[in-house]
Structure formats: C-alpha cells, structure tokens
PDB file of C-alpha atoms in Angstrom:
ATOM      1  CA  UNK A   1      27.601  92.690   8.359  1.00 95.00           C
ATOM      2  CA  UNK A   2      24.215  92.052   6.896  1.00 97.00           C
ATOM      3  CA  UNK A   3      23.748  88.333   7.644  1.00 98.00           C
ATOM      4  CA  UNK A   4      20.689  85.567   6.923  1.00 98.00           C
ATOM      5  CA  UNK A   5      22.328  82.066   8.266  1.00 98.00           C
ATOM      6  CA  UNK A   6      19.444  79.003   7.993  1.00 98.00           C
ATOM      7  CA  UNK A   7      19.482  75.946  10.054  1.00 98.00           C
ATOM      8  CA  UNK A   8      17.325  72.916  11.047  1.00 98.00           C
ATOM      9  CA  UNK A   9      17.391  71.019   7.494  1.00 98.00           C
ATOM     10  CA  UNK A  10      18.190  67.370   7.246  1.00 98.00           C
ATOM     11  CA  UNK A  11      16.070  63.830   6.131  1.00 98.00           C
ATOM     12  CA  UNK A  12      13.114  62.946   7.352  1.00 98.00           C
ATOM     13  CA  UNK A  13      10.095  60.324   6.246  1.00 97.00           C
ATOM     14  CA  UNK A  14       7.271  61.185   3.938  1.00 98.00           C
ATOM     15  CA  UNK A  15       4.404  62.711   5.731  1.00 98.00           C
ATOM     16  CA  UNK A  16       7.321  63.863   8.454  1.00 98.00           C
ATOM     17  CA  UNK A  17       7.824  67.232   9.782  1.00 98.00           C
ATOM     18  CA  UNK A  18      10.899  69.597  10.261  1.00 98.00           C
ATOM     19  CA  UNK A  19      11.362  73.441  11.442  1.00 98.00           C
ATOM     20  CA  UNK A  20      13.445  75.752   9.265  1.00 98.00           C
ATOM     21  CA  UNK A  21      15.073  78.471  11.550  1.00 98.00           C
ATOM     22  CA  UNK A  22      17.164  81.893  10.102  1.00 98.00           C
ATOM     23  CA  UNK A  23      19.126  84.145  12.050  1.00 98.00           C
ATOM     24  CA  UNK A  24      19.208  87.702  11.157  1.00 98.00           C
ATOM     25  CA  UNK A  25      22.283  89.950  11.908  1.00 98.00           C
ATOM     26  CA  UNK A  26      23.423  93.507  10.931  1.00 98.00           C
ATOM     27  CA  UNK A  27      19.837  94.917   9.974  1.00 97.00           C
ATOM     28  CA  UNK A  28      16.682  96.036  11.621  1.00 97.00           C
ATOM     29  CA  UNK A  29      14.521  92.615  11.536  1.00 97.00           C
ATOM     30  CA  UNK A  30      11.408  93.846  12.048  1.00 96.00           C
ATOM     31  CA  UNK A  31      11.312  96.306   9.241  1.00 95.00           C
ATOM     32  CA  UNK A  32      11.775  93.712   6.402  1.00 96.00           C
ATOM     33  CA  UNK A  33       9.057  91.224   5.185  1.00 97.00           C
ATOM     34  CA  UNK A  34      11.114  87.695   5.018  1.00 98.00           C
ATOM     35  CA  UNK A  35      10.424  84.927   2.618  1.00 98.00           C
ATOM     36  CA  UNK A  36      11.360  81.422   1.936  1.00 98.00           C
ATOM     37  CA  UNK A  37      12.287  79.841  -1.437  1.00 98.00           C
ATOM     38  CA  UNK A  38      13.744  76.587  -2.143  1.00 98.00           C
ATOM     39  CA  UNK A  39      15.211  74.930  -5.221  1.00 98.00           C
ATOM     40  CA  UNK A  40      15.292  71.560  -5.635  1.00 98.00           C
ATOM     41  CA  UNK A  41      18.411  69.611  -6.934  1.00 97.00           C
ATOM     42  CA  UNK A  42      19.434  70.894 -10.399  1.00 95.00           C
ATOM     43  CA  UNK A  43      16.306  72.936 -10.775  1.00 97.00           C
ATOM     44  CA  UNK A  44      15.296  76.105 -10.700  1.00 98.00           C
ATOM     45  CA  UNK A  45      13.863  78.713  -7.605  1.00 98.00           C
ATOM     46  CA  UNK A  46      10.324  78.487  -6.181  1.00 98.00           C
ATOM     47  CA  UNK A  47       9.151  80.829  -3.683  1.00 98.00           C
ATOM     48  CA  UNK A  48       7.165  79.323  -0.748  1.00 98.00           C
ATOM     49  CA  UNK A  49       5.998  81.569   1.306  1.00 98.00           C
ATOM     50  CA  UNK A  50       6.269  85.398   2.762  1.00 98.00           C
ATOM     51  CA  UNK A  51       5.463  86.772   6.664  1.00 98.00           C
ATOM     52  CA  UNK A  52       5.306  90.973   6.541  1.00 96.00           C
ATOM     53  CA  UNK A  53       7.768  92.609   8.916  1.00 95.00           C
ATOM     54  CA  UNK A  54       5.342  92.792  11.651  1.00 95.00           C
ATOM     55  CA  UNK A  55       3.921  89.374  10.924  1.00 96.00           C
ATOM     56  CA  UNK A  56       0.538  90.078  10.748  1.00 96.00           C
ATOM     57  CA  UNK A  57       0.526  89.056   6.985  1.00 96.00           C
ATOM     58  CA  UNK A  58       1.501  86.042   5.345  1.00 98.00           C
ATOM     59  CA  UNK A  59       1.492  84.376   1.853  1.00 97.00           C
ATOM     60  CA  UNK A  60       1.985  80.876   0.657  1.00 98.00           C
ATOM     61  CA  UNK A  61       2.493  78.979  -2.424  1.00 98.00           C
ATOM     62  CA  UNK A  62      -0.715  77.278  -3.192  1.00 98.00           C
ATOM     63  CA  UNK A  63       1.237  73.643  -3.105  1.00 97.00           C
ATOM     64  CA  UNK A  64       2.598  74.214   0.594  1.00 98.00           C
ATOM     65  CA  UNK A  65      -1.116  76.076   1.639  1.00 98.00           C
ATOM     66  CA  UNK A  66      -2.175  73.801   4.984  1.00 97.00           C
ATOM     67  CA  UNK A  67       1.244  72.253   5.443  1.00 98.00           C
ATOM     68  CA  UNK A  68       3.639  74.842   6.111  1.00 98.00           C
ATOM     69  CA  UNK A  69       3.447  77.841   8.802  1.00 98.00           C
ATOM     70  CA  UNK A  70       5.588  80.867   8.575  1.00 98.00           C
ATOM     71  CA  UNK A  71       6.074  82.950  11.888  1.00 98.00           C
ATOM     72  CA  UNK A  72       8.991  85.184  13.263  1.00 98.00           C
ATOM     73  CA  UNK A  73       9.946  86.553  16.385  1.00 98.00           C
ATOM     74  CA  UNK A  74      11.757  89.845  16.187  1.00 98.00           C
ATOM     75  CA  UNK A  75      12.836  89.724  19.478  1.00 98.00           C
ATOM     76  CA  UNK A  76      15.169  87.478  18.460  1.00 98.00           C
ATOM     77  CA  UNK A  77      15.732  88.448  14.500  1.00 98.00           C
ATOM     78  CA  UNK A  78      14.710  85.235  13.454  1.00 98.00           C
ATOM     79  CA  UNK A  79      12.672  83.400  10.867  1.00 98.00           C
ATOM     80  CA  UNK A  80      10.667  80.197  10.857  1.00 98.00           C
ATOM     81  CA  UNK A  81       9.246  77.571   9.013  1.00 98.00           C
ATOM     82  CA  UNK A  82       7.567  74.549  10.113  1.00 98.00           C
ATOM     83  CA  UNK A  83       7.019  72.280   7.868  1.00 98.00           C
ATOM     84  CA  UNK A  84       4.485  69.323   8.279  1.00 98.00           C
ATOM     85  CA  UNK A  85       3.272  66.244   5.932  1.00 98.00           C
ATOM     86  CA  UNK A  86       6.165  66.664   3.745  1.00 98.00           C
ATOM     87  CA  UNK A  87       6.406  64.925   0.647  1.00 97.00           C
ATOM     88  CA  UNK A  88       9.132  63.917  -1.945  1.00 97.00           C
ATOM     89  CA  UNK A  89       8.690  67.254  -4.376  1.00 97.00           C
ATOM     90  CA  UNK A  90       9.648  68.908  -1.166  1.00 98.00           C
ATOM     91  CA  UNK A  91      13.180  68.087  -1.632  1.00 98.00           C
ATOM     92  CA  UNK A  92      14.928  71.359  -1.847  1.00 98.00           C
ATOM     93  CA  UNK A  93      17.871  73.183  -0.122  1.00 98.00           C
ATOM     94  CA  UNK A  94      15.166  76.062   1.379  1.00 98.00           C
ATOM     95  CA  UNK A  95      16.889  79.900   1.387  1.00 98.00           C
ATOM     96  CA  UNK A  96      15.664  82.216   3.505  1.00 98.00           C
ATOM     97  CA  UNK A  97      16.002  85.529   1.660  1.00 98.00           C
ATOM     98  CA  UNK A  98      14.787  89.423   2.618  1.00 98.00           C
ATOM     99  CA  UNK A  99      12.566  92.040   0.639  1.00 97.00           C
ATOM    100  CA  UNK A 100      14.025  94.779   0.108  1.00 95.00           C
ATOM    101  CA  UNK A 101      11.724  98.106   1.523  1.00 89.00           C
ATOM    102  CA  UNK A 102      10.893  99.896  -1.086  1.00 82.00           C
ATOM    103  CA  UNK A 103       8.090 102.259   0.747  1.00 79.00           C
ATOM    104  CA  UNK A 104       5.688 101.475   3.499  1.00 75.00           C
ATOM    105  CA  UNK A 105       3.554  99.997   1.475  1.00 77.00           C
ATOM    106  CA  UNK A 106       5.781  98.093  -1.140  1.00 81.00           C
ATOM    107  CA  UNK A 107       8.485  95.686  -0.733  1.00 88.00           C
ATOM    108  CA  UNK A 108      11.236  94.824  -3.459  1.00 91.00           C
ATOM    109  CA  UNK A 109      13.218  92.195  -4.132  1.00 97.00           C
ATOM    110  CA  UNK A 110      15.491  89.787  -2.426  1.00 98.00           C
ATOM    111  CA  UNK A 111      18.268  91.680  -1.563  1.00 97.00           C
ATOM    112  CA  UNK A 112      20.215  89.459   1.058  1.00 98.00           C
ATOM    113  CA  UNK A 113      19.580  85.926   0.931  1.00 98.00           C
ATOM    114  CA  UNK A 114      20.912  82.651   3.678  1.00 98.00           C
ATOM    115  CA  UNK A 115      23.484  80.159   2.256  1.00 98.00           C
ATOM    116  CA  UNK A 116      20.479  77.893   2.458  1.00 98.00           C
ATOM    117  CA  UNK A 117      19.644  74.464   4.365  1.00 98.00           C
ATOM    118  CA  UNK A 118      19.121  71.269   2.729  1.00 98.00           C
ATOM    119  CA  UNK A 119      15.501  69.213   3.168  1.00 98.00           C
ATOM    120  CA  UNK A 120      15.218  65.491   1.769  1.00 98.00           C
ATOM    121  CA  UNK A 121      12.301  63.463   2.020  1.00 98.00           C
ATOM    122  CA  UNK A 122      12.829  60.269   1.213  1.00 97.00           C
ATOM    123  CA  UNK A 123      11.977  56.821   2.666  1.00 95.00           C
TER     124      UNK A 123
ATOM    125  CA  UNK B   1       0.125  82.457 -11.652  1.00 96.00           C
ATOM    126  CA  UNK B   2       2.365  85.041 -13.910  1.00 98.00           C
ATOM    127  CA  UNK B   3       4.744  82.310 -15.843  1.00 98.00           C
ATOM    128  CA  UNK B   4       8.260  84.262 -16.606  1.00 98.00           C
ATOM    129  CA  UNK B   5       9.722  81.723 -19.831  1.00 98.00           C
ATOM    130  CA  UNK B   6      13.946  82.753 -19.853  1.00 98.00           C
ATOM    131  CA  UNK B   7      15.223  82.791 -23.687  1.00 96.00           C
ATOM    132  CA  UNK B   8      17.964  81.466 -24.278  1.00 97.00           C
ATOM    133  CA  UNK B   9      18.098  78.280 -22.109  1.00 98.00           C
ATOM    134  CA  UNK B  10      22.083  78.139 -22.835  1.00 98.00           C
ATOM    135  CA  UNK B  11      24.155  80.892 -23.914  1.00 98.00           C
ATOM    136  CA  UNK B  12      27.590  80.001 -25.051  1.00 97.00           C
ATOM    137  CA  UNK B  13      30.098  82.877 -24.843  1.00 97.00           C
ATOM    138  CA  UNK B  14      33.572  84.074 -24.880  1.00 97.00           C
ATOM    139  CA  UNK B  15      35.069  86.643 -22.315  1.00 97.00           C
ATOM    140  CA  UNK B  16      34.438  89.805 -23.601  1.00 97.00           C
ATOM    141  CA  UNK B  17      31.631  89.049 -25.581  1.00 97.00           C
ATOM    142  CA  UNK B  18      28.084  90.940 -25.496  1.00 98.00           C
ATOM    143  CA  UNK B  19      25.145  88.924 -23.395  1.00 98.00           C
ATOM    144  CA  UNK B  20      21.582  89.348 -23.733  1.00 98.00           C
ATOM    145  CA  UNK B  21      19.019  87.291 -21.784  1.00 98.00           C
ATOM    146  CA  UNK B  22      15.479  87.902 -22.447  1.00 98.00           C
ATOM    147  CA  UNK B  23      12.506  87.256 -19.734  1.00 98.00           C
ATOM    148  CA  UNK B  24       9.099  87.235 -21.097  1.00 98.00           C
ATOM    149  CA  UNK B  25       6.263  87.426 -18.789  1.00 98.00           C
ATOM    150  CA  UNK B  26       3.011  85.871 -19.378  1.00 98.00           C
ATOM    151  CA  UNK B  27       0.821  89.402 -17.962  1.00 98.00           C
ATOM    152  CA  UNK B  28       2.061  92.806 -17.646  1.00 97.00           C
ATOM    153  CA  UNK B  29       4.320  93.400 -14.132  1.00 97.00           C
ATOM    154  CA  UNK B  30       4.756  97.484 -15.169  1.00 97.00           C
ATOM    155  CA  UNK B  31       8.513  97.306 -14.088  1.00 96.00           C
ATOM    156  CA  UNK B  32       8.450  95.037 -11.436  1.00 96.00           C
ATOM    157  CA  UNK B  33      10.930  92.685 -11.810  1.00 98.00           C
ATOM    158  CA  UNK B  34      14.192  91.310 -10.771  1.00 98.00           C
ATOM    159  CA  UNK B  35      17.193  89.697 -12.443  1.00 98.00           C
ATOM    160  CA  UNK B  36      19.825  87.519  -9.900  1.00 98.00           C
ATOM    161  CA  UNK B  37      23.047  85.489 -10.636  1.00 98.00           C
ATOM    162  CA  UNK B  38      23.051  82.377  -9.035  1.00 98.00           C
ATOM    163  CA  UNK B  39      27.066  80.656  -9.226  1.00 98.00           C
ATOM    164  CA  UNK B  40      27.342  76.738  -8.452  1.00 96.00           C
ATOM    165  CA  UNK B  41      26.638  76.278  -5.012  1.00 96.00           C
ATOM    166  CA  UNK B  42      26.093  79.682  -3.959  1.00 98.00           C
ATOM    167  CA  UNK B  43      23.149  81.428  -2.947  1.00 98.00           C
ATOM    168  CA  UNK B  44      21.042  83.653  -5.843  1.00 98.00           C
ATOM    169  CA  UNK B  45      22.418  87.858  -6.092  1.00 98.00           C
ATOM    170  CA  UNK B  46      20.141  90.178  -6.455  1.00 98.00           C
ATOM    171  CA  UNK B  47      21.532  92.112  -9.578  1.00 98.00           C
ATOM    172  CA  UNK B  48      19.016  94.430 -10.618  1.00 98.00           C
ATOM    173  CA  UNK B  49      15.536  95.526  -9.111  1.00 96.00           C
ATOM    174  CA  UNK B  50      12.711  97.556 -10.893  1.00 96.00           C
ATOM    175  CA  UNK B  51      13.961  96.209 -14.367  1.00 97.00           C
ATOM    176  CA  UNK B  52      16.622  98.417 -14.343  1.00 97.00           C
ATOM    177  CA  UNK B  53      18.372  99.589 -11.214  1.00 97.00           C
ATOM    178  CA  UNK B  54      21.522  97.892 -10.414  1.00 98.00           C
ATOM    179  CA  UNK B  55      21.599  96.526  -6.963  1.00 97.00           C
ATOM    180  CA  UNK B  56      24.431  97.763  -4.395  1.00 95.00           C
ATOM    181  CA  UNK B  57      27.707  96.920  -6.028  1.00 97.00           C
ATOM    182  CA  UNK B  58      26.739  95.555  -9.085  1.00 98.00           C
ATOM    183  CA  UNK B  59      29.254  96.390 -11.441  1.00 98.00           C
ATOM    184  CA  UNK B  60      27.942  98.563 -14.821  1.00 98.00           C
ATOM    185  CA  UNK B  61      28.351  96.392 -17.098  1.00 98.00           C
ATOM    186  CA  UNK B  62      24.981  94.804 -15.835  1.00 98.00           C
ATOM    187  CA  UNK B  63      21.936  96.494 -17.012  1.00 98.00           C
ATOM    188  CA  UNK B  64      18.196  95.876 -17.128  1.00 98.00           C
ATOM    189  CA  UNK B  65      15.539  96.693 -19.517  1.00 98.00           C
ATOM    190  CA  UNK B  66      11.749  96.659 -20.704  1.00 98.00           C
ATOM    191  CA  UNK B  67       8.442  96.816 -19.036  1.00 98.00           C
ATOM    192  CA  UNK B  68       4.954  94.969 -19.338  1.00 97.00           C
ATOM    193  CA  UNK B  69       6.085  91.637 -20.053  1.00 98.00           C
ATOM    194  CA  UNK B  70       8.966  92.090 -22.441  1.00 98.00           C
ATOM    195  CA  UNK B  71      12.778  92.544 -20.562  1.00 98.00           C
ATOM    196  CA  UNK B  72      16.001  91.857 -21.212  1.00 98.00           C
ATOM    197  CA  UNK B  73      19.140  91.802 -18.997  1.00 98.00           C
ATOM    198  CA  UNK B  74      22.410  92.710 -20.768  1.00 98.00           C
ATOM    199  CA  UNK B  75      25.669  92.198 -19.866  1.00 98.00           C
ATOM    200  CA  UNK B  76      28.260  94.329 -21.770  1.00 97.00           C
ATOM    201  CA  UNK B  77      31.599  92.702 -21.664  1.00 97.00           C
ATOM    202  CA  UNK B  78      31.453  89.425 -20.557  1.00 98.00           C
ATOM    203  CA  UNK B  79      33.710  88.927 -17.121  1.00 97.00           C
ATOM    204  CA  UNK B  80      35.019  85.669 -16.560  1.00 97.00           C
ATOM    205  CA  UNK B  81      33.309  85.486 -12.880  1.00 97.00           C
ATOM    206  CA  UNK B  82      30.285  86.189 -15.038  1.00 98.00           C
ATOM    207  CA  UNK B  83      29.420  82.572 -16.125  1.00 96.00           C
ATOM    208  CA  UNK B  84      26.451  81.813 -14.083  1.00 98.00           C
ATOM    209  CA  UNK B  85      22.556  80.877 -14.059  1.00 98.00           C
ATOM    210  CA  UNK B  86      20.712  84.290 -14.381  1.00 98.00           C
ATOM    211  CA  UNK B  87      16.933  84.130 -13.281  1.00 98.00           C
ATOM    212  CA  UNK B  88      14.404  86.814 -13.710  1.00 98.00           C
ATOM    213  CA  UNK B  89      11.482  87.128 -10.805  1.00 98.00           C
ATOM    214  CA  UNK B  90       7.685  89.280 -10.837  1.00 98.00           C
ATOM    215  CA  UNK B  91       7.284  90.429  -7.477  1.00 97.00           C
ATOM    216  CA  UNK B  92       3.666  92.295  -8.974  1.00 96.00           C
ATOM    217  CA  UNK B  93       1.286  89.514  -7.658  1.00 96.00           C
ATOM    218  CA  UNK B  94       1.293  86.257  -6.072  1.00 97.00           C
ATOM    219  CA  UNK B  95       2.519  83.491  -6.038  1.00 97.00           C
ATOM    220  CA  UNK B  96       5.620  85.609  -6.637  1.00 98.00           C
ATOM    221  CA  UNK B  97       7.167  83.927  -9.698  1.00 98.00           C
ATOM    222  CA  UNK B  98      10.799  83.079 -10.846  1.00 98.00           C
ATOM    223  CA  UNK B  99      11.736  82.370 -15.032  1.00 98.00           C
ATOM    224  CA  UNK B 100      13.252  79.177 -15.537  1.00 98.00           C
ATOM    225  CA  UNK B 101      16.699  80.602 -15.709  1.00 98.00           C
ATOM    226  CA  UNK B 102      19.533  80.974 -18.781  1.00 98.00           C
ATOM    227  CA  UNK B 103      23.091  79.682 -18.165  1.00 98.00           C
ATOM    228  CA  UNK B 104      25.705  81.486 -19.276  1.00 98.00           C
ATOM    229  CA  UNK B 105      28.830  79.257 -20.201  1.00 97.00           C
ATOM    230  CA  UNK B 106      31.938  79.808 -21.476  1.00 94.00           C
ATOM    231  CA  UNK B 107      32.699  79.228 -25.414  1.00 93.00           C
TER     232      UNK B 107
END
C-alpha cells in the first residue's frame, strides 16, 4: 500500500525549532519530488516547500525562505523538514504530500498525501 | 504569486443535485491545475489533475474543465459522501498556489 505517515509535530516556543519527518512505503521514493503543505486551523492549504526526487532541487515559500530546510534520504524513503525560528502564523497541522510524475521533466499533482502532524507555536 | 479566488464560498445542496465550483486564476496556467476534496479531519484527495483527468478511482460523476485561468469542477449528481471543501491548485509556477476553497453542504 502506497503510504506517506508524518511525525515529529508538537508545541514549542516562538523562535523554537522542530523536525518534521515522513515515511514513505509502497512506492519508489526516489522517483517522486515530495512537498510539504500545511493548513492552519480552520483555514485553507499553503504549500511550503518542494525537494526534487534526487534532491538536488528545492523550492520554498517566500515566508519560510531562511527558516526552514527540506532534505530527504532515499535510503530510507523518508522526508524532512526542519524547521527553525518559528513563529505563531506557523501554526498548522504540516502534510507531507507526493507529485505525481508526469514526465522526466514535469511533475503533477499531489497524488498521495500523510494524515498530517500538528505544529503550535505558542508561548 | 498566481492567486486562484474559489466561487462560490458556500454551496448549499441537496443529494442529487448538480454542483459547479468555479476557480479563477489570476494568469494563465494552460491546463495545469488540480481540484482535491478535503472531508473534516482528513487529509486533501487529489480528484482531478490537468483540469480534467480524473485521478485513480475517482468516480465519473467528477469532472474538470477550462484552461487559461477560467475552470470549473462539476459534480453531476450530488453523493451524500460528497459534502466536502473542494480546493483548486496551479502547479505552472511558484510558489505553487491553492484557491481559497468552496464548501459544499447539504440543503
């Protein structure tokens, strides 16, 4: 079974800092660029940020730029995001979700996405 | 940024009823974009890619339309396990964007 399963949410301080981790299962990792998005409570999704399948190539949301790192390591079919100087508007349960391939040289849309991991910052 | 702005915000329906959601995007996307169902503590669906291809066992009463920055997702007969937040998402250029979303509650 295709499966994304995130961990490593919880509270932490303003200005803290927390790792994200998802586990792949039941697909080839490597061949799939992997994003985050998050939604905070009651709102709407916001993608953060996007690491190609080798992980050469990465994107962020101009907001998280300088705070937050993707990386992966598909030796172990698994995701990362560490994220540092967090602030309240961070607040979100964070989903980590997979492109679809489309070619090699385009990427569709989130096809298989984690139950997601709740983040709070708050004082 | 390409802004995606969901019409309606709320659409009140009965089972069996006709749905359309329209997704109107601020700078042409060609016919990349995405519609997902997102149910009450559940993670988003991917429904339909390239503005009209049904994802993997999406049922057919789900279709996509449109291209530029005009699309509209339909549903045809309004399911029960239907009521749910539908968002539309551009995946032409970054930041990759997501609309705002349109419920879809029960009458």
């Amino acid at each position: 079974e295709v499966q994304l399963v995130e961990s490593g949410g919880g509270l932490v301080q303003p200005g803290g800092s927390l790792r994200l981790s998802c586990a792949a299962s039941g697909f080839t990792f490597s061949t799939h660029a992997m994003d985050w998005v998050r939604q905070a409570p009651g709102r709407g999704l916001e993608w953060v940020s996007e690491i190609s399948g080798s992980g050469i190539y990465k994107q962020y949301r101009d907001s998280v730029k300088g705070r937050f790192t993707i990386f992966r390591d598909n030796a172990k079919s698994s995701l990362y995001l560490q994220m540092n100087s967090l602030w309240a508007e961070d607040t979100a349960i964070y989903y980590c979700a997979r492109r679809q391939v489309i070619s090699t040289m385009s990427n569709g849309a989130f096809d298989i996405w984690g139950r997601g991991t709740m983040v709070t910052v708050s004082s | 940024e390409i802004v995606l702005t969901q019409s309606p915000a709320t659409l009140s329906l009965s089972p069996g009823e006709r749905a359309t959601l329209s997704c109107r995007v601020s700078q042409s996307v060609g016919t990349q974009l995405a519609w997902y169902q997102q149910k009450p503590g559940q993670a988003p669906r991917l429904l339909i890619d390239d503005a009209s291809k049904r994802a993997t066992g999406i049922p057919a009463r789900f279709s996509g339309s449109g291209s530029g920055t005009d699309f509209t997702l339909t549903i045809s007969s309004l399911e029960v396990e239907d009521f749910a937040v539908y968002y539309c998402q551009q995946r032409n250029s970054w930041p990759l964007t997501f609309g705002g979303g349109t419920k879809v509650e029960i009458k």
